[in-house]
Coordinates of C-alpha atoms in Angstrom, one line a residue:
M1 CA -78.4 77.2 -157.0
P2 CA -79.2 79.6 -154.1
S3 CA -77.3 79.0 -151.0
D4 CA -78.7 78.4 -147.6
S5 CA -77.1 81.6 -146.4
I6 CA -79.7 83.5 -148.5
R7 CA -82.7 81.3 -148.1
R8 CA -82.8 79.9 -144.7
P9 CA -83.1 82.9 -142.4
A10 CA -86.2 84.1 -144.2
R11 CA -87.6 80.6 -144.0
A12 CA -87.0 80.4 -140.2
A13 CA -88.9 83.6 -139.7
T14 CA -91.7 82.2 -141.8
V15 CA -91.9 79.1 -139.7
L16 CA -92.0 81.1 -136.5
A17 CA -94.8 83.3 -137.9
A18 CA -96.7 80.3 -139.0
A19 CA -96.2 78.8 -135.5
C20 CA -97.8 81.8 -133.9
A21 CA -100.8 81.4 -136.2
A22 CA -101.1 77.8 -135.4
S23 CA -101.2 78.3 -131.6
L24 CA -97.4 77.7 -131.1
I25 CA -97.8 81.0 -129.4
L26 CA -95.0 83.5 -129.2
M27 CA -96.7 86.2 -127.1
P28 CA -95.0 88.9 -125.1
S29 CA -95.7 89.0 -121.4
A30 CA -95.3 91.8 -119.1
T31 CA -93.9 89.6 -116.3
A32 CA -91.7 86.6 -116.6
A33 CA -92.4 83.5 -114.6
P34 CA -90.8 84.1 -111.2
G35 CA -89.1 80.7 -110.7
N36 CA -88.5 77.1 -111.7
G37 CA -87.0 73.9 -110.3
N38 CA -88.1 70.9 -108.4
G39 CA -88.1 72.5 -104.9
G40 CA -91.7 72.7 -103.4
K41 CA -93.0 76.1 -102.5
P42 CA -95.9 75.4 -100.1
G43 CA -98.5 78.1 -99.3
H44 CA -98.4 79.8 -102.6
A45 CA -101.4 78.1 -104.2
G46 CA -104.5 76.2 -103.3
K47 CA -105.3 72.8 -104.8
D48 CA -107.6 74.3 -107.4
Q49 CA -104.6 76.4 -108.7
T50 CA -102.4 73.5 -109.6
A51 CA -101.8 71.7 -112.8
N52 CA -99.6 69.1 -114.4
V53 CA -97.8 69.0 -117.7
T54 CA -95.9 66.1 -119.3
V55 CA -93.3 66.4 -121.9
M56 CA -92.1 63.2 -123.6
G57 CA -88.8 63.0 -125.4
T58 CA -86.9 60.8 -127.8
S59 CA -83.4 61.2 -129.1
D60 CA -80.8 59.6 -131.4
L61 CA -83.4 57.6 -133.3
H62 CA -81.0 57.1 -136.2
G63 CA -83.6 55.9 -138.7
Y64 CA -85.0 53.1 -136.5
I65 CA -88.8 52.7 -137.1
E66 CA -89.4 49.0 -136.9
N67 CA -87.7 46.6 -134.3
W68 CA -85.4 45.3 -137.1
D69 CA -81.7 44.9 -137.7
Y70 CA -81.2 45.3 -141.5
Y71 CA -77.6 44.1 -141.2
K72 CA -78.7 40.8 -139.6
D73 CA -82.0 40.6 -141.6
A74 CA -83.7 39.8 -138.3
E75 CA -85.5 41.4 -135.4
Y76 CA -83.2 43.6 -133.4
D77 CA -81.7 41.8 -130.4
D78 CA -79.0 42.6 -127.9
A79 CA -77.6 41.1 -124.7
A80 CA -79.8 43.5 -122.6
G81 CA -83.0 42.4 -124.4
N82 CA -83.6 45.9 -125.8
D83 CA -86.1 46.6 -128.6
V84 CA -85.8 49.6 -130.9
G85 CA -87.8 51.8 -133.2
L86 CA -90.5 54.5 -133.4
A87 CA -93.3 52.0 -133.9
K88 CA -92.7 50.8 -130.3
I89 CA -92.1 54.3 -129.0
S90 CA -95.4 55.3 -130.5
A91 CA -97.2 52.6 -128.4
L92 CA -95.5 54.1 -125.3
V93 CA -96.5 57.6 -126.3
N94 CA -100.1 56.5 -126.7
Q95 CA -100.1 55.0 -123.2
V96 CA -98.8 58.2 -121.7
R97 CA -101.3 60.3 -123.5
A98 CA -104.1 58.0 -122.3
D99 CA -102.8 58.2 -118.8
R100 CA -102.0 61.9 -118.5
G101 CA -104.6 63.3 -120.9
R102 CA -103.9 64.2 -124.4
S103 CA -104.2 67.9 -123.8
N104 CA -101.6 67.8 -121.0
T105 CA -98.8 66.3 -123.0
L106 CA -96.1 67.3 -125.6
L107 CA -93.7 65.1 -127.6
I108 CA -90.3 66.3 -128.7
D109 CA -87.0 64.9 -130.0
A110 CA -83.3 65.8 -129.4
G111 CA -81.9 65.0 -132.9
D112 CA -80.0 62.5 -135.0
T113 CA -83.1 61.3 -136.9
I114 CA -82.4 60.7 -140.6
Q115 CA -79.1 58.8 -140.5
G116 CA -78.0 55.4 -139.1
T117 CA -79.7 52.5 -140.7
S118 CA -80.0 51.0 -144.2
L119 CA -83.5 52.6 -144.3
T120 CA -82.1 56.1 -144.0
D121 CA -79.3 55.3 -146.5
Y122 CA -81.8 54.0 -149.0
F123 CA -83.9 57.2 -148.9
A124 CA -80.8 59.4 -149.1
N125 CA -78.7 57.6 -151.7
V126 CA -80.6 54.8 -153.5
Q127 CA -84.0 56.4 -153.9
P128 CA -83.3 59.8 -152.5
I129 CA -86.3 61.9 -151.5
T130 CA -84.7 64.9 -153.2
E131 CA -85.2 63.2 -156.5
T132 CA -88.4 61.0 -156.0
G133 CA -90.4 63.5 -154.0
E134 CA -91.4 60.5 -151.7
T135 CA -92.1 61.3 -148.1
H136 CA -89.2 60.1 -145.9
P137 CA -90.4 57.2 -143.7
M138 CA -89.1 59.0 -140.6
A139 CA -91.2 62.0 -141.5
A140 CA -94.2 59.9 -142.1
A141 CA -93.8 58.1 -138.7
M142 CA -93.1 61.2 -136.7
N143 CA -96.0 63.1 -138.3
A144 CA -98.4 60.2 -137.4
M145 CA -97.1 60.3 -133.8
D146 CA -97.9 64.1 -133.7
Y147 CA -94.5 65.4 -132.6
D148 CA -94.5 69.0 -131.5
A149 CA -90.8 69.8 -132.3
A150 CA -87.4 68.2 -132.9
A151 CA -84.0 69.6 -132.4
L152 CA -81.4 68.9 -135.1
G153 CA -78.6 66.5 -134.5
N154 CA -75.2 66.5 -136.1
H155 CA -76.1 63.5 -138.3
E156 CA -79.0 65.5 -139.8
F157 CA -76.3 67.1 -142.0
N158 CA -74.5 63.9 -143.2
Y159 CA -76.4 63.8 -146.5
G160 CA -76.1 67.5 -147.2
T161 CA -78.4 70.4 -146.7
E162 CA -80.6 69.7 -149.7
L163 CA -81.9 66.5 -148.2
L164 CA -82.3 68.1 -144.8
D165 CA -84.3 70.9 -146.5
R166 CA -86.7 68.4 -148.1
F167 CA -87.1 66.5 -144.8
E168 CA -87.9 69.8 -143.1
E169 CA -90.6 70.5 -145.7
Q170 CA -92.1 67.1 -145.1
V171 CA -92.5 67.1 -141.3
D172 CA -95.5 68.7 -139.7
F173 CA -93.5 70.1 -136.8
P174 CA -90.6 72.6 -136.6
L175 CA -87.0 71.6 -136.6
L176 CA -85.2 73.6 -134.0
A177 CA -81.6 74.7 -133.9
A178 CA -81.0 78.0 -132.1
N179 CA -77.2 77.8 -132.5
A180 CA -77.2 77.0 -136.2
V181 CA -76.8 80.4 -137.8
D182 CA -76.2 81.8 -141.2
W183 CA -72.5 81.9 -142.1
N184 CA -72.6 85.5 -143.2
T185 CA -75.3 87.2 -141.2
G186 CA -75.3 85.3 -138.0
E187 CA -79.1 85.1 -138.2
A188 CA -80.9 81.9 -137.0
A189 CA -81.0 79.4 -139.9
F190 CA -83.8 77.3 -138.3
S191 CA -86.5 78.1 -135.8
P192 CA -84.7 78.7 -132.4
Y193 CA -87.7 77.8 -130.3
I194 CA -91.4 77.4 -130.1
I195 CA -93.9 78.1 -127.4
Q196 CA -96.7 75.5 -127.3
T197 CA -99.9 76.0 -125.4
V198 CA -101.0 73.1 -123.2
K199 CA -104.6 73.1 -121.9
P200 CA -105.0 71.0 -118.8
K201 CA -108.6 70.2 -118.1
G202 CA -110.2 72.6 -115.7
N203 CA -107.2 75.0 -115.7
K204 CA -106.1 78.0 -117.7
P205 CA -103.6 77.3 -120.5
I206 CA -100.0 76.7 -119.8
K207 CA -97.3 77.8 -122.2
V208 CA -94.4 75.5 -122.6
G209 CA -91.3 76.8 -124.4
I210 CA -89.1 74.3 -126.3
L211 CA -85.5 75.6 -127.2
G212 CA -83.5 73.5 -129.7
L213 CA -79.7 73.3 -129.5
T214 CA -77.5 71.3 -131.9
N215 CA -73.9 70.3 -131.8
P216 CA -71.0 72.6 -132.7
G217 CA -69.1 69.6 -133.9
I218 CA -71.1 69.7 -137.1
A219 CA -68.6 72.4 -138.3
I220 CA -65.9 69.7 -138.2
W221 CA -67.8 66.4 -138.9
D222 CA -69.7 67.8 -141.9
K223 CA -67.4 70.6 -143.0
G224 CA -68.0 69.8 -146.6
N225 CA -71.7 70.3 -146.2
V226 CA -71.9 73.4 -144.1
E227 CA -68.7 75.4 -144.6
G228 CA -69.7 78.8 -146.1
K229 CA -73.4 78.2 -145.2
L230 CA -73.7 77.7 -141.5
R231 CA -71.9 78.3 -138.2
F232 CA -72.6 76.7 -134.9
P233 CA -72.0 79.0 -131.8
D234 CA -71.7 77.9 -128.2
L235 CA -74.7 76.2 -126.6
V236 CA -74.4 78.2 -123.3
E237 CA -74.3 81.6 -124.9
T238 CA -77.1 80.7 -127.3
A239 CA -79.3 79.5 -124.5
A240 CA -78.5 82.6 -122.5
K241 CA -79.8 84.7 -125.4
Y242 CA -83.0 82.9 -126.1
V243 CA -84.3 81.7 -122.6
P244 CA -85.0 85.3 -121.5
Q245 CA -86.8 85.8 -124.8
M246 CA -88.9 82.8 -124.2
K247 CA -89.8 84.0 -120.7
A248 CA -90.7 87.4 -122.0
A249 CA -92.9 85.7 -124.6
G250 CA -94.9 84.1 -121.8
A251 CA -93.3 80.6 -121.3
D252 CA -94.4 79.1 -118.0
V253 CA -92.2 76.1 -118.5
V254 CA -88.9 76.1 -120.4
V255 CA -87.5 72.8 -121.8
V256 CA -84.3 72.6 -123.8
S257 CA -83.9 69.9 -126.4
A258 CA -80.1 69.6 -126.7
H259 CA -78.2 67.4 -129.0
S260 CA -75.3 67.5 -126.7
G261 CA -74.2 65.1 -123.9
T262 CA -73.6 65.8 -120.2
S263 CA -69.8 65.0 -119.8
G264 CA -68.4 68.5 -120.4
T265 CA -65.9 67.1 -122.9
S266 CA -65.2 67.4 -126.6
S267 CA -63.9 64.8 -129.1
Y268 CA -62.2 67.6 -131.1
G269 CA -60.3 69.4 -128.4
D270 CA -61.0 73.0 -127.7
E271 CA -60.9 74.5 -131.2
L272 CA -64.7 74.7 -131.3
P273 CA -67.4 75.3 -128.6
L274 CA -68.0 72.5 -126.1
E275 CA -69.4 69.3 -127.7
N276 CA -71.1 67.8 -124.6
A277 CA -72.4 70.9 -122.9
A278 CA -75.9 70.0 -121.5
T279 CA -74.6 70.2 -117.9
Q280 CA -73.0 73.6 -118.5
V281 CA -76.2 74.9 -120.0
A282 CA -78.2 73.8 -116.9
E283 CA -75.6 75.3 -114.6
E284 CA -75.1 78.6 -116.2
V285 CA -78.3 79.7 -117.8
P286 CA -81.1 80.7 -115.4
G287 CA -84.7 80.0 -116.2
I288 CA -84.5 76.5 -117.6
D289 CA -86.7 73.8 -116.0
A290 CA -85.5 70.7 -117.9
I291 CA -83.1 69.5 -120.6
L292 CA -83.8 66.6 -122.9
V293 CA -80.3 65.4 -123.6
G294 CA -79.1 63.7 -126.8
H295 CA -75.9 62.8 -128.7
A296 CA -74.2 60.7 -126.1
H297 CA -76.4 57.5 -126.4
Q298 CA -76.7 57.3 -122.7
E299 CA -79.5 56.2 -120.4
I300 CA -80.2 58.9 -117.8
P301 CA -83.6 58.4 -116.2
E302 CA -83.4 61.5 -114.0
R303 CA -80.6 63.8 -113.0
F304 CA -80.7 67.2 -111.3
V305 CA -78.1 70.0 -111.8
T306 CA -78.0 73.1 -109.7
N307 CA -78.1 76.4 -111.5
K308 CA -75.2 78.5 -110.2
A309 CA -77.1 81.8 -110.4
T310 CA -80.5 80.8 -108.9
G311 CA -79.8 77.7 -106.9
E312 CA -82.7 76.1 -108.7
Q313 CA -82.6 72.4 -109.7
V314 CA -82.7 71.7 -113.4
L315 CA -83.9 68.3 -114.5
L316 CA -81.9 66.3 -117.1
T317 CA -83.0 63.1 -118.8
E318 CA -81.7 61.1 -121.8
P319 CA -83.6 58.2 -123.4
L320 CA -80.7 56.1 -124.6
N321 CA -80.8 55.7 -128.4
W322 CA -82.5 54.1 -131.4
G323 CA -85.9 54.3 -129.7
M324 CA -85.0 52.0 -126.9
R325 CA -86.5 54.3 -124.3
L326 CA -89.0 57.2 -124.0
S327 CA -88.2 60.0 -121.6
V328 CA -91.2 61.2 -119.6
M329 CA -90.8 64.5 -117.9
D330 CA -93.6 65.5 -115.5
F331 CA -94.0 69.1 -114.2
E332 CA -96.3 70.2 -111.4
L333 CA -97.2 73.9 -111.6
A334 CA -99.0 76.2 -109.2
K335 CA -100.5 79.7 -109.7
V336 CA -98.4 82.3 -107.9
R337 CA -99.6 85.9 -108.1
G338 CA -101.5 85.1 -111.2
K339 CA -98.7 83.3 -113.0
W340 CA -97.9 79.6 -113.4
Q341 CA -94.8 78.5 -111.7
V342 CA -93.0 75.1 -111.8
E343 CA -93.2 73.7 -108.3
S344 CA -91.6 70.3 -109.0
A345 CA -90.2 68.3 -111.9
S346 CA -89.4 64.6 -112.3
A347 CA -88.5 62.2 -115.1
S348 CA -88.6 58.5 -115.8
L349 CA -87.8 56.2 -118.8
L350 CA -90.2 53.8 -120.4
N351 CA -88.7 50.8 -122.1
A352 CA -89.7 49.9 -125.7
N353 CA -89.4 46.2 -125.0
T354 CA -92.6 46.4 -122.8
V355 CA -95.0 47.0 -125.7
E356 CA -96.0 45.8 -129.1
P357 CA -95.4 48.1 -132.1
D358 CA -98.1 50.7 -133.0
P359 CA -99.9 49.1 -136.0
V360 CA -100.6 52.6 -137.4
V361 CA -96.9 53.5 -137.7
S362 CA -96.0 50.0 -139.0
A363 CA -98.6 50.2 -141.7
L364 CA -97.4 53.6 -142.8
V365 CA -93.8 52.4 -143.4
K366 CA -94.6 48.8 -144.4
D367 CA -93.7 49.3 -148.1
A368 CA -90.6 51.3 -147.5
H369 CA -89.4 48.8 -144.9
Q370 CA -89.8 45.8 -147.3
R371 CA -88.1 47.7 -150.1
V372 CA -85.0 48.2 -148.0
I373 CA -85.0 44.6 -146.8
D374 CA -85.1 43.5 -150.5
Y375 CA -82.4 45.9 -151.5
V376 CA -79.9 45.1 -148.8
N377 CA -80.3 41.3 -149.5
T378 CA -79.3 41.7 -153.1
P379 CA -76.1 39.6 -153.9
V380 CA -73.4 41.6 -155.7
G381 CA -70.5 39.2 -155.7
T382 CA -68.9 36.3 -153.9
A383 CA -66.2 35.8 -151.3
T384 CA -63.7 33.0 -151.3
E385 CA -63.7 32.6 -147.5
T386 CA -65.5 34.0 -144.4
M387 CA -64.1 37.3 -143.1
P388 CA -65.5 38.2 -139.6
A389 CA -64.8 41.5 -137.9
A390 CA -65.2 40.2 -134.3
E391 CA -61.5 40.3 -133.6
S392 CA -60.6 43.4 -135.7
R393 CA -60.1 45.7 -132.7
Y394 CA -57.1 43.8 -131.3
R395 CA -55.9 41.7 -134.3
D396 CA -55.0 42.4 -137.9
T397 CA -57.9 40.8 -139.8
A398 CA -58.7 40.3 -143.5
V399 CA -62.0 42.3 -143.3
I400 CA -60.2 45.5 -142.3
D401 CA -57.5 44.8 -144.9
F402 CA -60.4 44.7 -147.4
V403 CA -61.5 48.2 -146.4
N404 CA -57.9 49.5 -146.6
E405 CA -57.4 47.8 -150.0
V406 CA -60.4 49.5 -151.5
Q407 CA -59.4 52.9 -150.1
T408 CA -55.9 52.5 -151.3
D409 CA -57.0 51.5 -154.8
A410 CA -59.4 54.4 -155.1
V411 CA -56.7 56.9 -154.0
E412 CA -54.1 55.5 -156.3
R413 CA -56.4 55.7 -159.3
A414 CA -57.5 59.2 -158.4
L415 CA -53.9 60.5 -158.0
A416 CA -52.6 58.8 -161.2
G417 CA -51.3 61.4 -163.6
T418 CA -51.2 64.1 -161.0
E419 CA -48.2 65.7 -159.4
N420 CA -48.8 63.5 -156.4
A421 CA -48.9 60.2 -158.3
D422 CA -45.5 59.1 -157.0
L423 CA -46.5 59.4 -153.3
P424 CA -46.8 56.0 -151.6
V425 CA -50.4 55.4 -150.6
L426 CA -51.2 54.2 -147.1
S427 CA -54.7 53.7 -145.7
V428 CA -56.4 53.9 -142.3
A429 CA -59.5 52.2 -141.1
A430 CA -61.2 51.6 -137.8
P431 CA -63.2 48.5 -136.5
F432 CA -66.6 50.1 -136.9
S433 CA -68.5 46.9 -136.2
R434 CA -67.8 43.9 -134.0
T435 CA -70.6 41.8 -135.6
A436 CA -70.0 42.3 -139.3
V437 CA -69.1 39.3 -141.4
I438 CA -68.3 39.0 -145.1
P439 CA -69.5 35.4 -145.6
E440 CA -68.0 32.8 -147.9
G441 CA -70.1 32.5 -151.0
P442 CA -72.7 35.2 -152.1
V443 CA -72.1 38.6 -150.7
T444 CA -75.0 41.0 -150.4
I445 CA -75.2 44.8 -150.0
R446 CA -76.3 44.1 -146.4
D447 CA -73.1 42.3 -145.7
I448 CA -70.9 45.2 -147.0
A449 CA -73.0 47.9 -145.4
G450 CA -72.8 46.1 -142.1
L451 CA -69.0 46.3 -142.3
Y452 CA -68.9 50.1 -142.8
V453 CA -71.8 51.5 -140.8
F454 CA -71.2 55.2 -141.3
P455 CA -71.8 57.4 -144.4
N456 CA -68.2 58.6 -144.4
T457 CA -66.7 59.8 -147.7
L458 CA -63.1 59.2 -149.0
Y459 CA -60.3 61.7 -148.5
A460 CA -56.6 61.5 -149.0
V461 CA -54.1 63.8 -147.2
E462 CA -50.3 64.2 -147.3
M463 CA -48.5 63.2 -144.1
T464 CA -44.9 62.6 -143.2
G465 CA -43.3 59.6 -141.5
A466 CA -43.0 61.5 -138.3
Q467 CA -46.6 62.6 -138.3
I468 CA -47.7 59.0 -139.0
R469 CA -45.7 57.9 -135.9
D470 CA -47.5 60.5 -133.8
Y471 CA -50.8 59.4 -135.2
L472 CA -50.2 55.7 -134.4
E473 CA -49.1 56.5 -130.8
Y474 CA -52.3 58.5 -130.3
S475 CA -54.4 55.6 -131.8
A476 CA -52.7 53.1 -129.5
K477 CA -54.2 54.8 -126.4
Y478 CA -57.2 52.6 -127.2
F479 CA -55.5 49.7 -125.4
V480 CA -55.3 49.2 -121.7
Q481 CA -51.7 49.0 -120.4
T482 CA -50.9 45.3 -119.5
A483 CA -47.8 44.0 -117.9
P484 CA -45.8 41.1 -119.3
G485 CA -47.1 37.8 -117.9
T486 CA -50.5 39.1 -117.0
P487 CA -53.4 37.2 -118.6
V488 CA -55.0 39.2 -121.4
D489 CA -58.7 39.3 -121.8
P490 CA -59.6 40.7 -125.3
E491 CA -62.9 42.0 -123.8
T492 CA -61.2 44.3 -121.4
L493 CA -58.1 45.0 -123.3
T494 CA -59.7 47.7 -125.5
N495 CA -61.6 51.0 -125.1
A496 CA -59.2 52.4 -122.5
D497 CA -60.6 55.6 -121.0
G498 CA -63.8 55.2 -122.9
T499 CA -62.2 55.4 -126.4
P500 CA -64.8 54.1 -128.8
D501 CA -64.0 51.4 -131.4
Y502 CA -64.4 54.0 -134.2
N503 CA -61.5 56.0 -132.8
Y504 CA -59.0 53.3 -133.1
D505 CA -57.2 53.4 -136.5
M506 CA -55.2 50.7 -138.2
F507 CA -52.7 51.5 -141.0
S508 CA -52.0 49.4 -144.1
G509 CA -49.0 49.9 -146.3
I510 CA -46.6 50.1 -143.3
S511 CA -45.7 47.6 -140.6
Y512 CA -45.5 48.1 -136.8
D513 CA -45.9 46.6 -133.4
I514 CA -48.0 48.1 -130.5
D515 CA -46.4 47.3 -127.2
I516 CA -49.2 47.4 -124.7
S517 CA -46.8 46.9 -121.8
Q518 CA -45.7 50.5 -122.3
P519 CA -47.4 53.8 -121.4
V520 CA -49.4 55.8 -123.9
G521 CA -47.1 57.7 -126.2
E522 CA -44.3 55.0 -126.1
R523 CA -46.0 52.0 -127.7
I524 CA -45.1 52.0 -131.4
T525 CA -42.1 49.9 -132.2
N526 CA -40.5 48.3 -135.4
L527 CA -42.2 51.0 -137.6
A528 CA -41.2 50.2 -141.1
F529 CA -42.0 51.0 -144.8
D530 CA -41.0 48.8 -147.7
G531 CA -38.7 46.7 -145.4
A532 CA -36.8 49.6 -143.8
A533 CA -37.2 51.8 -140.8
L534 CA -39.7 54.5 -141.5
D535 CA -38.1 57.8 -142.6
D536 CA -39.6 60.6 -140.5
A537 CA -39.2 63.0 -143.5
Q538 CA -40.8 60.7 -146.1
R539 CA -44.1 62.0 -147.6
F540 CA -47.1 59.7 -148.0
A541 CA -50.6 60.0 -149.3
V542 CA -52.9 58.7 -146.5
A543 CA -56.4 57.4 -147.5
T544 CA -58.9 58.3 -144.7
N545 CA -62.5 59.4 -144.3
N546 CA -64.1 62.8 -144.0
Y547 CA -64.8 62.4 -140.2
R548 CA -61.2 61.8 -139.5
Q549 CA -59.8 64.4 -141.9
S550 CA -62.1 67.1 -140.4
G551 CA -60.8 66.4 -136.9
G552 CA -63.2 63.8 -135.6
G553 CA -61.4 61.9 -132.8
N554 CA -58.9 64.7 -132.4
F555 CA -56.1 62.7 -134.0
P556 CA -52.8 64.6 -134.5
H557 CA -51.8 66.3 -137.8
I558 CA -54.5 64.9 -140.0
A559 CA -56.9 67.8 -139.9
D560 CA -54.1 70.2 -140.8
A561 CA -52.5 68.0 -143.5
P562 CA -52.7 69.1 -147.1
V563 CA -55.8 67.6 -148.8
L564 CA -54.9 65.5 -151.9
L565 CA -58.3 64.1 -152.6
N566 CA -61.9 64.8 -151.6
Q567 CA -63.8 62.3 -153.6
Q568 CA -67.2 62.9 -151.8
T569 CA -68.1 59.2 -152.5
E570 CA -69.2 57.1 -149.5
I571 CA -66.6 54.5 -148.6
R572 CA -69.3 51.8 -148.3
E573 CA -70.3 52.6 -151.9
L574 CA -66.7 52.2 -152.9
L575 CA -66.7 48.8 -151.2
I576 CA -69.9 47.8 -153.1
D577 CA -68.5 49.1 -156.4
Y578 CA -65.3 47.1 -155.8
V579 CA -67.3 43.8 -155.4
V580 CA -69.5 44.6 -158.3
A581 CA -66.5 45.3 -160.5
N582 CA -64.4 42.3 -159.4
Q583 CA -67.2 39.9 -158.6
V584 CA -64.9 38.2 -156.1
I585 CA -63.4 39.1 -152.7
D586 CA -60.3 37.1 -152.3
P587 CA -58.2 37.8 -149.1
A588 CA -55.2 36.1 -150.8
L589 CA -54.9 39.2 -153.0
F590 CA -54.8 41.8 -150.2
A591 CA -54.7 40.4 -146.7
E592 CA -51.4 40.9 -144.9
E593 CA -50.6 40.9 -141.2
N594 CA -48.7 44.2 -141.0
W595 CA -49.4 45.1 -137.3
R596 CA -49.6 43.2 -134.1
L597 CA -49.9 43.6 -130.3
V598 CA -46.8 42.8 -128.4
R599 CA -45.4 42.9 -124.8
T600 CA -41.7 43.6 -124.7
G601 CA -41.5 42.2 -128.2
E602 CA -43.5 39.0 -127.6
P603 CA -46.8 38.7 -129.5
V604 CA -49.9 38.9 -127.3
F605 CA -51.9 36.7 -129.6
G606 CA -50.7 33.8 -131.8

């Protein structure tokens, strides 16, 4: 099979050439646009020399088309009253186009499109588009909405480059990723940018450049899918390379679609370029008018960042996630010495819960949507009792023990007969979902998929007792320090310093206490294996997932630990296979309270 390192650069060049032919114009210009920003520049232009352009943006759609929660088998609902999905976003887009004028608007996306729901899993694993040739529902919906471009997110690579290739073939717009480059040549593997011509009524055409940036964390999070094929350089240096090219090609407005948050932090330390670098791009790269932000799942209606070199204000906006919001960026331009110049920029968010879904989009995906509903509601076994996940983040629960049991069993079987067969197998799992429930009685695929919401695959690595202790201390930073005698509220006890639920790991196969009265780094007590204090030198096989093994969450030791198993099977598929094979989930066979929260030795919860 030819590798991406051979095929993709040629393809990216073809896409750019085709874009030129299709009025996604990449024309050289003798003079770059002289400025940008939101500061007014009175006196430069008369009223007849002004124009307005609107760029709409989505991000982190994660496979949501209809306002539906496949795990609950009901319409999506949350405490804030949000609605989700492209069908509703399409209705908002139609409103903006009607208000601003269709010829004055563009529609772009900032990535994480084809992973995240049972629908996307179905068309990647159950009936994969790579085998059926069927158009991916996300491609069908986005084509119908007439997107102009979409940046790639890190989750685009979760199912491998073959599926991404097929999705790229199916969409009618370019997928952009200027900082995804060929492993060997360093050439762009996808189109870096496009320049689209907008034709405001009564004015000369305006050229809007869209630069796509993806996340460097892909090199860690999907190492198995991209190593040897793609590299992911720094966002700032990549933008600094391409923005001048876009200006030279005639871009009057430069918008960056960046699958990168604004915080200036990384979940993987400093071994790769900055993960959340949108602010740095705005500050350090001259010539950018606005950035559509993604990746962080935040709601940023409008934020301005000052560029350090020019003093100009750069507009940032992020439309939350899952199609809950639509970012609307409005640019006012004026003719200055014969060139269009951005005089002001503003942004707002439109809420998906204010409209009914677009019937055109709903009709396109109706069959696919129903097939997925039918699939996830297929019973595959039974459970002897109800196992909820609601308390899993602060209490040892049977439902997390179930995940660890399946992972342990899979690793033990895989290592049997090898030189590592004698290593004791431990397992780690995180409380991915607060709402998942394995119900008493019939258990469906939906029940199991709702428990493990990410397409992580199974790994096993070798770690020592000392490394496991360090790992547990790091994981325990998830809890807020709480003095003895102070009332404990489970809702405020967790997520210290913004640590997400998926970055809190619980071990099976050993026993330990977490003393939340102590500072971070001094919390693990009574750490034992097989009834005795854990030997720092003892070697273990630790079952984990590809995200954690590749450095996701920046946990100590695990990314550098020797790999004993890379099964490349999704863990939720292992869970489903376990139920199919055993027909019964019985907590009496695997549930064990092996860890607890304490304060100076006293249990926090009964």
